Coordinates of C-alpha atoms in Angstrom, one line a residue:
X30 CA -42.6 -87.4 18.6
X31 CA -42.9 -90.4 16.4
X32 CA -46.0 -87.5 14.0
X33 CA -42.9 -85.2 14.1
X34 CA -40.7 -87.8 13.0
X35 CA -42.8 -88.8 10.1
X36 CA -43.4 -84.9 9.2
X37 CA -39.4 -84.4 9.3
X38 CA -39.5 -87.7 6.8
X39 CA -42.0 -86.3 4.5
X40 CA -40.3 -83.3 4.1
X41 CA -36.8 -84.5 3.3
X42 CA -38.4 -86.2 0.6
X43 CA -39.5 -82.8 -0.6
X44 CA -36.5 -81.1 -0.4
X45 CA -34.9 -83.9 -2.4
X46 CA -37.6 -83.9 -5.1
X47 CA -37.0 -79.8 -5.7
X48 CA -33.4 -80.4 -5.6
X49 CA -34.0 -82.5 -8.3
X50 CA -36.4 -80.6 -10.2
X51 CA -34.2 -77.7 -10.2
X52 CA -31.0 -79.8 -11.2
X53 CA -33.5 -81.2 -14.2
X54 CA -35.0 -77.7 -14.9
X55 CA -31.0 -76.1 -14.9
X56 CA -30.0 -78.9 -17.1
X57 CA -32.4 -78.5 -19.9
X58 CA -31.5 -74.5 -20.1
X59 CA -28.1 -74.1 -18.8
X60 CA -26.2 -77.3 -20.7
X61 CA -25.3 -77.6 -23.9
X62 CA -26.9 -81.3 -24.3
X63 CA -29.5 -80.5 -22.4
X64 CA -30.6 -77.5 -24.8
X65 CA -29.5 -79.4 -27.9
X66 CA -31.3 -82.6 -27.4
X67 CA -34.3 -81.3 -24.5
X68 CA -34.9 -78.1 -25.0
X69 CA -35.2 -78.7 -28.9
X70 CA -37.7 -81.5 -28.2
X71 CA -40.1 -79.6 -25.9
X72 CA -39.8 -76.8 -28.5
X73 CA -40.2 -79.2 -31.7
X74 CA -43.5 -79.7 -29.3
X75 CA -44.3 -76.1 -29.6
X76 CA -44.3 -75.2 -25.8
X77 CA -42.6 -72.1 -25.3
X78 CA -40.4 -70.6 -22.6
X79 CA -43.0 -69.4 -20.3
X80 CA -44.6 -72.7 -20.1
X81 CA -41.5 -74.9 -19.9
X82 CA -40.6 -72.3 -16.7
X83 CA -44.2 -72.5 -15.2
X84 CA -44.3 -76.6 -15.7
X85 CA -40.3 -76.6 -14.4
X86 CA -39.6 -79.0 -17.1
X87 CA -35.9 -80.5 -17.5
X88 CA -33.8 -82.9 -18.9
X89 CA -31.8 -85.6 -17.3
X90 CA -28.3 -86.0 -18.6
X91 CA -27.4 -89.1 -20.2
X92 CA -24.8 -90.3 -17.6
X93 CA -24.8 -92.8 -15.6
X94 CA -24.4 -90.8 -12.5
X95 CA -24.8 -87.0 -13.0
X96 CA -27.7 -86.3 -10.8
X97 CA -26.8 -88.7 -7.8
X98 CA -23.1 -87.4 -7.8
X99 CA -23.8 -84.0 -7.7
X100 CA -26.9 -84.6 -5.0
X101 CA -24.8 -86.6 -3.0
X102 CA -21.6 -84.1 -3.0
X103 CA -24.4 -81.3 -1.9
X104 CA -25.1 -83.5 1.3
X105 CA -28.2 -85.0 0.0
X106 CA -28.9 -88.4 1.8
X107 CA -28.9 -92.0 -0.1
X108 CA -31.6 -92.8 1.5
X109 CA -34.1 -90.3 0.5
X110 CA -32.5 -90.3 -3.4
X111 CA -33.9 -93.8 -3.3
X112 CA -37.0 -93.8 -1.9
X113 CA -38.3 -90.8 -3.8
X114 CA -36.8 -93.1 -6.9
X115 CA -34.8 -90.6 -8.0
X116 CA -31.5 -93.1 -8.1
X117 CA -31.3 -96.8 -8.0
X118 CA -29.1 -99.0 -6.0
X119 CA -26.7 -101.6 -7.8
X120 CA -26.0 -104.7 -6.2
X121 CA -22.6 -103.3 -5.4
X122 CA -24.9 -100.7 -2.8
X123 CA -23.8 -98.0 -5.6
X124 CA -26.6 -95.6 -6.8
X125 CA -27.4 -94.5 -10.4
X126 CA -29.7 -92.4 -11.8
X127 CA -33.4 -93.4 -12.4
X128 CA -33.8 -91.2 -15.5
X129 CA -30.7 -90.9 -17.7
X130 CA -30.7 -89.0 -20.9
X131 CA -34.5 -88.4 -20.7
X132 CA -37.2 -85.3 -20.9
X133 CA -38.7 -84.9 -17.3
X134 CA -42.5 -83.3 -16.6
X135 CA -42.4 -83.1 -12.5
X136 CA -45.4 -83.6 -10.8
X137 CA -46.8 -81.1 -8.3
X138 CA -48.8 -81.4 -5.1
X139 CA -52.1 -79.7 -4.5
X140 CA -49.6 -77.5 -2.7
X141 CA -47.0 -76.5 -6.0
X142 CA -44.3 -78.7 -4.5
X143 CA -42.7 -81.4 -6.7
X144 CA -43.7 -84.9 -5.4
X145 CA -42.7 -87.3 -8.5
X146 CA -41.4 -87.1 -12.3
X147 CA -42.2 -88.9 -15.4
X148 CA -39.1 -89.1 -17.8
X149 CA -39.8 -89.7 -21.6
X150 CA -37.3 -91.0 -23.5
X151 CA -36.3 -89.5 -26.7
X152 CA -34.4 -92.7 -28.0
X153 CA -36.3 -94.8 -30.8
X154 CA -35.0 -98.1 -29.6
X155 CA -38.4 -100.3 -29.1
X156 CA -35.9 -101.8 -25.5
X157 CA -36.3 -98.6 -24.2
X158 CA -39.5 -98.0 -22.0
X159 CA -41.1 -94.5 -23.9
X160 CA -41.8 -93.0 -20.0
X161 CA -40.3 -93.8 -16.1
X162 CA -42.3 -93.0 -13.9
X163 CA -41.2 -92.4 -10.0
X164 CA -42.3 -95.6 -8.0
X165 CA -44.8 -95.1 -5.0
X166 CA -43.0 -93.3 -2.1
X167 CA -44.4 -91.7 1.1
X168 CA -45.3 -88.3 -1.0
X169 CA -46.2 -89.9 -4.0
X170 CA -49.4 -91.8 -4.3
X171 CA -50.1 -92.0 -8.1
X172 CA -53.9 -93.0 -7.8
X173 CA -54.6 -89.6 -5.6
X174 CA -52.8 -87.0 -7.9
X175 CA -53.5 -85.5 -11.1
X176 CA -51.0 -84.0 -13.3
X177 CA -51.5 -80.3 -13.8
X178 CA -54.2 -79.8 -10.7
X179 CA -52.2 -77.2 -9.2
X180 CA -51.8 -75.2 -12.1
X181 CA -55.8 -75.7 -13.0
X182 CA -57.3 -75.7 -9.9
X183 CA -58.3 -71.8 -9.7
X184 CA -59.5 -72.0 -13.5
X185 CA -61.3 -75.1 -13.0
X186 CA -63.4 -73.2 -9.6
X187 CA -63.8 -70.2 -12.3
X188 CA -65.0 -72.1 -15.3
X189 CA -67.0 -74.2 -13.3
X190 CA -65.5 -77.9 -15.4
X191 CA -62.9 -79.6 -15.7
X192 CA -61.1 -80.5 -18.7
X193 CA -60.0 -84.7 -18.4
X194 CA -57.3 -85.4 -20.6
X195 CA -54.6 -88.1 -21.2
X196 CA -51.3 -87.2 -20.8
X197 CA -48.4 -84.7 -19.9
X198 CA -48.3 -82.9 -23.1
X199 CA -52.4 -82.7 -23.9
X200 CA -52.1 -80.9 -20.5
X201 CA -49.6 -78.3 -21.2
X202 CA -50.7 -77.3 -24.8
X203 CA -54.0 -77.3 -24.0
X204 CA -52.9 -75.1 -21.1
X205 CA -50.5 -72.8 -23.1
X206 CA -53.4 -71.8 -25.5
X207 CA -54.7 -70.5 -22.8
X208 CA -57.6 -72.9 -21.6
X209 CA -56.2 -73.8 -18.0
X210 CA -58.7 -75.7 -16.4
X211 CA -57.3 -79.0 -17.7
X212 CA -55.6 -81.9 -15.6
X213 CA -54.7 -85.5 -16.7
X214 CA -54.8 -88.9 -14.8
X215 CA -51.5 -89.3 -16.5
X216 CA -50.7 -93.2 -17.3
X217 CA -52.8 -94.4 -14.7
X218 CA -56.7 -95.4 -15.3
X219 CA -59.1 -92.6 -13.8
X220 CA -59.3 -93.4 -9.7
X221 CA -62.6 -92.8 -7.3
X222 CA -59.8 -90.5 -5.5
X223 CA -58.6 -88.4 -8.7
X224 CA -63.1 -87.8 -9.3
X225 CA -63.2 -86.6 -5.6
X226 CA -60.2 -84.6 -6.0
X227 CA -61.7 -83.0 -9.1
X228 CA -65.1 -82.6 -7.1
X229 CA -63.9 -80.2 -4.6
X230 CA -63.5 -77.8 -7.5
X231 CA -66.5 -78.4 -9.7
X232 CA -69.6 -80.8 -10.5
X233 CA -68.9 -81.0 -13.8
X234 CA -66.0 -82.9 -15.7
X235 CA -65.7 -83.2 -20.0
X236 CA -63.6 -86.2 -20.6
X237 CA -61.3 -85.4 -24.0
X238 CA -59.9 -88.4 -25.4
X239 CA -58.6 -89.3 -28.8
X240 CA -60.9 -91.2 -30.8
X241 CA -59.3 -94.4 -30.8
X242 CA -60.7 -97.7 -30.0
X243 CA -58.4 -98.0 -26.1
X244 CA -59.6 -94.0 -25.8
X245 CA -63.2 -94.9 -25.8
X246 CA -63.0 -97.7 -24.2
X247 CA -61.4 -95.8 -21.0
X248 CA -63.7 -93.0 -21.4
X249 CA -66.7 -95.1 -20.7
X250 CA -65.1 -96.9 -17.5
X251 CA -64.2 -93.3 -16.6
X252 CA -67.5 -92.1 -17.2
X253 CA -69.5 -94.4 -14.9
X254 CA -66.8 -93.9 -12.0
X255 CA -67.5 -89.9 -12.4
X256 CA -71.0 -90.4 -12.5
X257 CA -71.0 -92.8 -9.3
X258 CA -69.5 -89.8 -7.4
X259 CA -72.5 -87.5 -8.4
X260 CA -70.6 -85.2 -10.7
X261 CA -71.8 -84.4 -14.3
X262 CA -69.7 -85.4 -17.2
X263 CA -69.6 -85.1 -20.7
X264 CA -67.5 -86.4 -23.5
X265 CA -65.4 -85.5 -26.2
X266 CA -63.9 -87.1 -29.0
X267 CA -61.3 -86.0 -31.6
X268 CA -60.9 -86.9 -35.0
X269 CA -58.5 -89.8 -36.1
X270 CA -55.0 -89.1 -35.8
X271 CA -55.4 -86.6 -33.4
X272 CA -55.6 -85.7 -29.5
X273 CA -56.1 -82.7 -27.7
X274 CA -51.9 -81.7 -27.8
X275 CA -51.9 -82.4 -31.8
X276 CA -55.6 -80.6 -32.1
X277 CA -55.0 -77.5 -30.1
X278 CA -51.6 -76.9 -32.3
X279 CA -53.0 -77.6 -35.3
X280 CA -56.4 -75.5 -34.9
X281 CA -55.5 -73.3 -32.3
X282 CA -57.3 -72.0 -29.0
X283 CA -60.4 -70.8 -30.9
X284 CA -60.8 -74.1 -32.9
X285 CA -59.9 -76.0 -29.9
X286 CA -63.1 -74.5 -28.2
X287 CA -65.2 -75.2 -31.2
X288 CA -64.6 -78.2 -31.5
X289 CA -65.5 -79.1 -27.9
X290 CA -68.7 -77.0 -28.0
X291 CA -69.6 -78.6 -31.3
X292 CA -68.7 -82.2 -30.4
X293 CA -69.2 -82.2 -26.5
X294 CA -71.8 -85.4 -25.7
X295 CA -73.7 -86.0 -22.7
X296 CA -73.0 -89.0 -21.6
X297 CA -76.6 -91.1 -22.4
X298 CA -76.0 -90.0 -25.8
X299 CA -72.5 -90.7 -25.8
X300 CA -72.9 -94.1 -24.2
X301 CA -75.9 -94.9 -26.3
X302 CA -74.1 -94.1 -30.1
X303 CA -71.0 -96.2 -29.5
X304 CA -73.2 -99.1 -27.6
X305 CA -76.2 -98.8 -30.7
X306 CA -73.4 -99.1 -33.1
X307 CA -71.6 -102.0 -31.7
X308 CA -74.6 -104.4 -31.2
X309 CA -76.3 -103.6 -34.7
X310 CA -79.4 -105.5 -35.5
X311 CA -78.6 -107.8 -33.5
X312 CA -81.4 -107.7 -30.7
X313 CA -79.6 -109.4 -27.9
X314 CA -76.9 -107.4 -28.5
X315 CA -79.1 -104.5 -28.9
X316 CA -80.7 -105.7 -25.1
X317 CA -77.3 -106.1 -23.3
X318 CA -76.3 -102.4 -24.7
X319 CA -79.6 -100.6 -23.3
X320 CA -79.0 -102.6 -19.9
X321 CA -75.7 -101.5 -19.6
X322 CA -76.8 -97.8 -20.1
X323 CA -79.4 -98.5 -17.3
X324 CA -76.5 -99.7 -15.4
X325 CA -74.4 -96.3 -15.7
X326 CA -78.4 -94.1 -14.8
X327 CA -78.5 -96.4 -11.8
X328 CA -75.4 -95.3 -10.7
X329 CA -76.5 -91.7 -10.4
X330 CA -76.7 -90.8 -6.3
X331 CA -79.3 -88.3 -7.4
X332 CA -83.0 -89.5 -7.7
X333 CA -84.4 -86.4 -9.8
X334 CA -81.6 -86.4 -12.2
X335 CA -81.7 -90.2 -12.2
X336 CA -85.5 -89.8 -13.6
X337 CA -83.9 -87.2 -16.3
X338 CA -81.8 -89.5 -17.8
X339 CA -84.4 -92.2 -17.6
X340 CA -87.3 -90.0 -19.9
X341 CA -83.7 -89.4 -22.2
X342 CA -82.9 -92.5 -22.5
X343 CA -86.7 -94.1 -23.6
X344 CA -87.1 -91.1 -26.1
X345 CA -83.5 -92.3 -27.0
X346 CA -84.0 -95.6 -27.3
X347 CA -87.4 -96.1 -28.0
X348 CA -88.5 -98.0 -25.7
X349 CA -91.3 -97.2 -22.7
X350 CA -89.9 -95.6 -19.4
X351 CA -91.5 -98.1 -17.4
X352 CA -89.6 -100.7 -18.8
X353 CA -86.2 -98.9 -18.2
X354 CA -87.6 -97.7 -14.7
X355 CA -88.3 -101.8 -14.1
X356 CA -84.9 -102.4 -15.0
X357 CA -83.6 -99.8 -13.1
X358 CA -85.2 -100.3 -10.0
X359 CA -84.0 -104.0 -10.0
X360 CA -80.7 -102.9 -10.9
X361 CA -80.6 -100.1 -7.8
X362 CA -82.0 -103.2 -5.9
X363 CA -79.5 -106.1 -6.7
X364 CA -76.4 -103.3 -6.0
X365 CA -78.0 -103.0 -2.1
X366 CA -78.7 -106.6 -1.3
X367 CA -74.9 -107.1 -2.5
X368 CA -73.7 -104.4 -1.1
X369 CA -75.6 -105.4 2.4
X370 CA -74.1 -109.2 2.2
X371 CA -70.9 -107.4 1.9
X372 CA -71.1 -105.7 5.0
X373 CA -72.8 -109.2 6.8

């Protein structure tokens, strides 16, 4: 009784969160503020109808109470508008809504059901937090979902990859153009759980990030968590100024793919160019970066490709395979002793 309990729980939370999503979704296309100030912002972003029906995107009215009223009028319980974050209590014990006068992307289950919602503001004021996110609830666990997995998740079997991106809107224009197997980890650092959600799909991931400094940067702690999980991954950057939303618009689907088959890295090379470049002629520096890209091989659960990477990475580097398999068996050798103190 008490699993039936929990189920019944569970599913009021749903039931809330598509209430909400179609009150959002309704908003956007059936009001007049929602189509002037929503609607013109999703199509200033150039997504078009069919997308903005598939994605159920909405708008949240700027009032301090529109949502919560109405839900609570239509018999919706306070306590599941709370926990699923969708109104906040005041001190007085009345509720107002999370997301006033913001854009909302819902995010879906592996099922298609609406768990959570991120709501970008539209408002330039530097007080105002650009996205809310819902908080953690009983459906929503942030580090196990990625946005736009139930829409990719049949194109990402098909194509055999999976396209890793940053946000909400890289997801649905890269999408729209037609290139569906794309999910992001969507303002949260890549998780071990998000890799092992995208390796019951496919062994390979391609990581697009903008080119900036923070990008790479997350790309390479990405990379070594995908590789650590036995899955294949290659990068891609894009060109200053630009991300895959801003790319795919500008270029269109054809460039799009052109670009990634042009600029696509494994991720030795990858690794190796931004590490080479950083430590100069400076042969310390020059040391610590080929031990770090040891570090990443090491992590590969796979002995034969393992050895692969190894011959690259000499040829690479210049520098004798022995050496790098010394390393690496030292490396492979510290990880167990640690890892075998851990379990003592």
């Amino acid at each position: 009784s008490e699993n039936k309990e929990e189920e019944n729980h569970r599913e009021s939370l749903m039931i809330v969160s598509g209430y909400a999503a179609k009150f959002f979704h309704e908003s956007l296309l059936e009001t007049e503020e929602g189509q002037n100030i929503g609607l013109s912002y999703f199509k200033e972003r150039g997504f078009s109808n069919d997308t903005i029906k598939k994605f159920e995107l909405g708008y949240s009215p700027d009032q301090w109470e529109a949502f919560t009223a109405k839900a609570l009028n239509e018999g919706y319980q306070q306590q599941f508008l709370e926990e699923t974050g969708l109104s906040v209590k005041r001190d007085n014990g009345s509720l107002y809504d999370r997301y006033r006068g913001r854009v909302m992307f819902p995010i879906h289950s592996f099922t298609g059901r609406v768990i959570a919602f991120g709501g970008r503001t539209l408002k330039t004021d530097k007080n105002v937090p650009k996205y809310v996110n819902s908080p953690e609830s009983e459906i929503y666990h942030k580090s196990n979902i990625l946005y736009g997995l139930y829409f990719a998740k049949k194109a990402i079997r098909d194509e055999d990859n999976c396209y890793l991106v940053e946000g909400y809107a890289d997801v649905l224009s890269v999408h729209q153009a037609g290139i569906e197997n794309v999910v992001a980890s969507s303002g949260t650092s890549l998780t071990v759980e998000q890799i092992r959600l995208i390796g019951r799909f496919t062994k390979n991931v391609t990581i697009l990030y903008d080119g900036d400094a923070a990008g790479i940067k997350a790309s390479l702690r990405g990379m070594d968590m995908i590789l650590e999980e036995g899955l294949n991954v290659k990068v891609v950057l894009f060109p200053d100024g630009h991300d895959p939303d801003s790319y795919v618009r500008n270029f269109g689907t054809n460039g799009f793919k052109k670009h990634i088959e042009d600029n696509k890295k494994d991720f030795i090379l990858y690794k190796a160019d931004i590490l080479l470049k950083e430590a100069g002629t400076d042969p310390i520096k020059k040391a610590e970066a080929i031990r770090d890209i040891v570090t990443s091989i090491s992590l590969i659960p796979d002995a034969i490709k393992r050895s692969v990477y190894i011959q690259e990475a000499s040829q690479l580097l210049r520098m004798g395979e022995g050496v790098l398999v010394t390393e690496l068996n030292k490396i492979v050798l510290g990880e167990r002793k640690k890892k075998d103190q851990d379990r003592a």
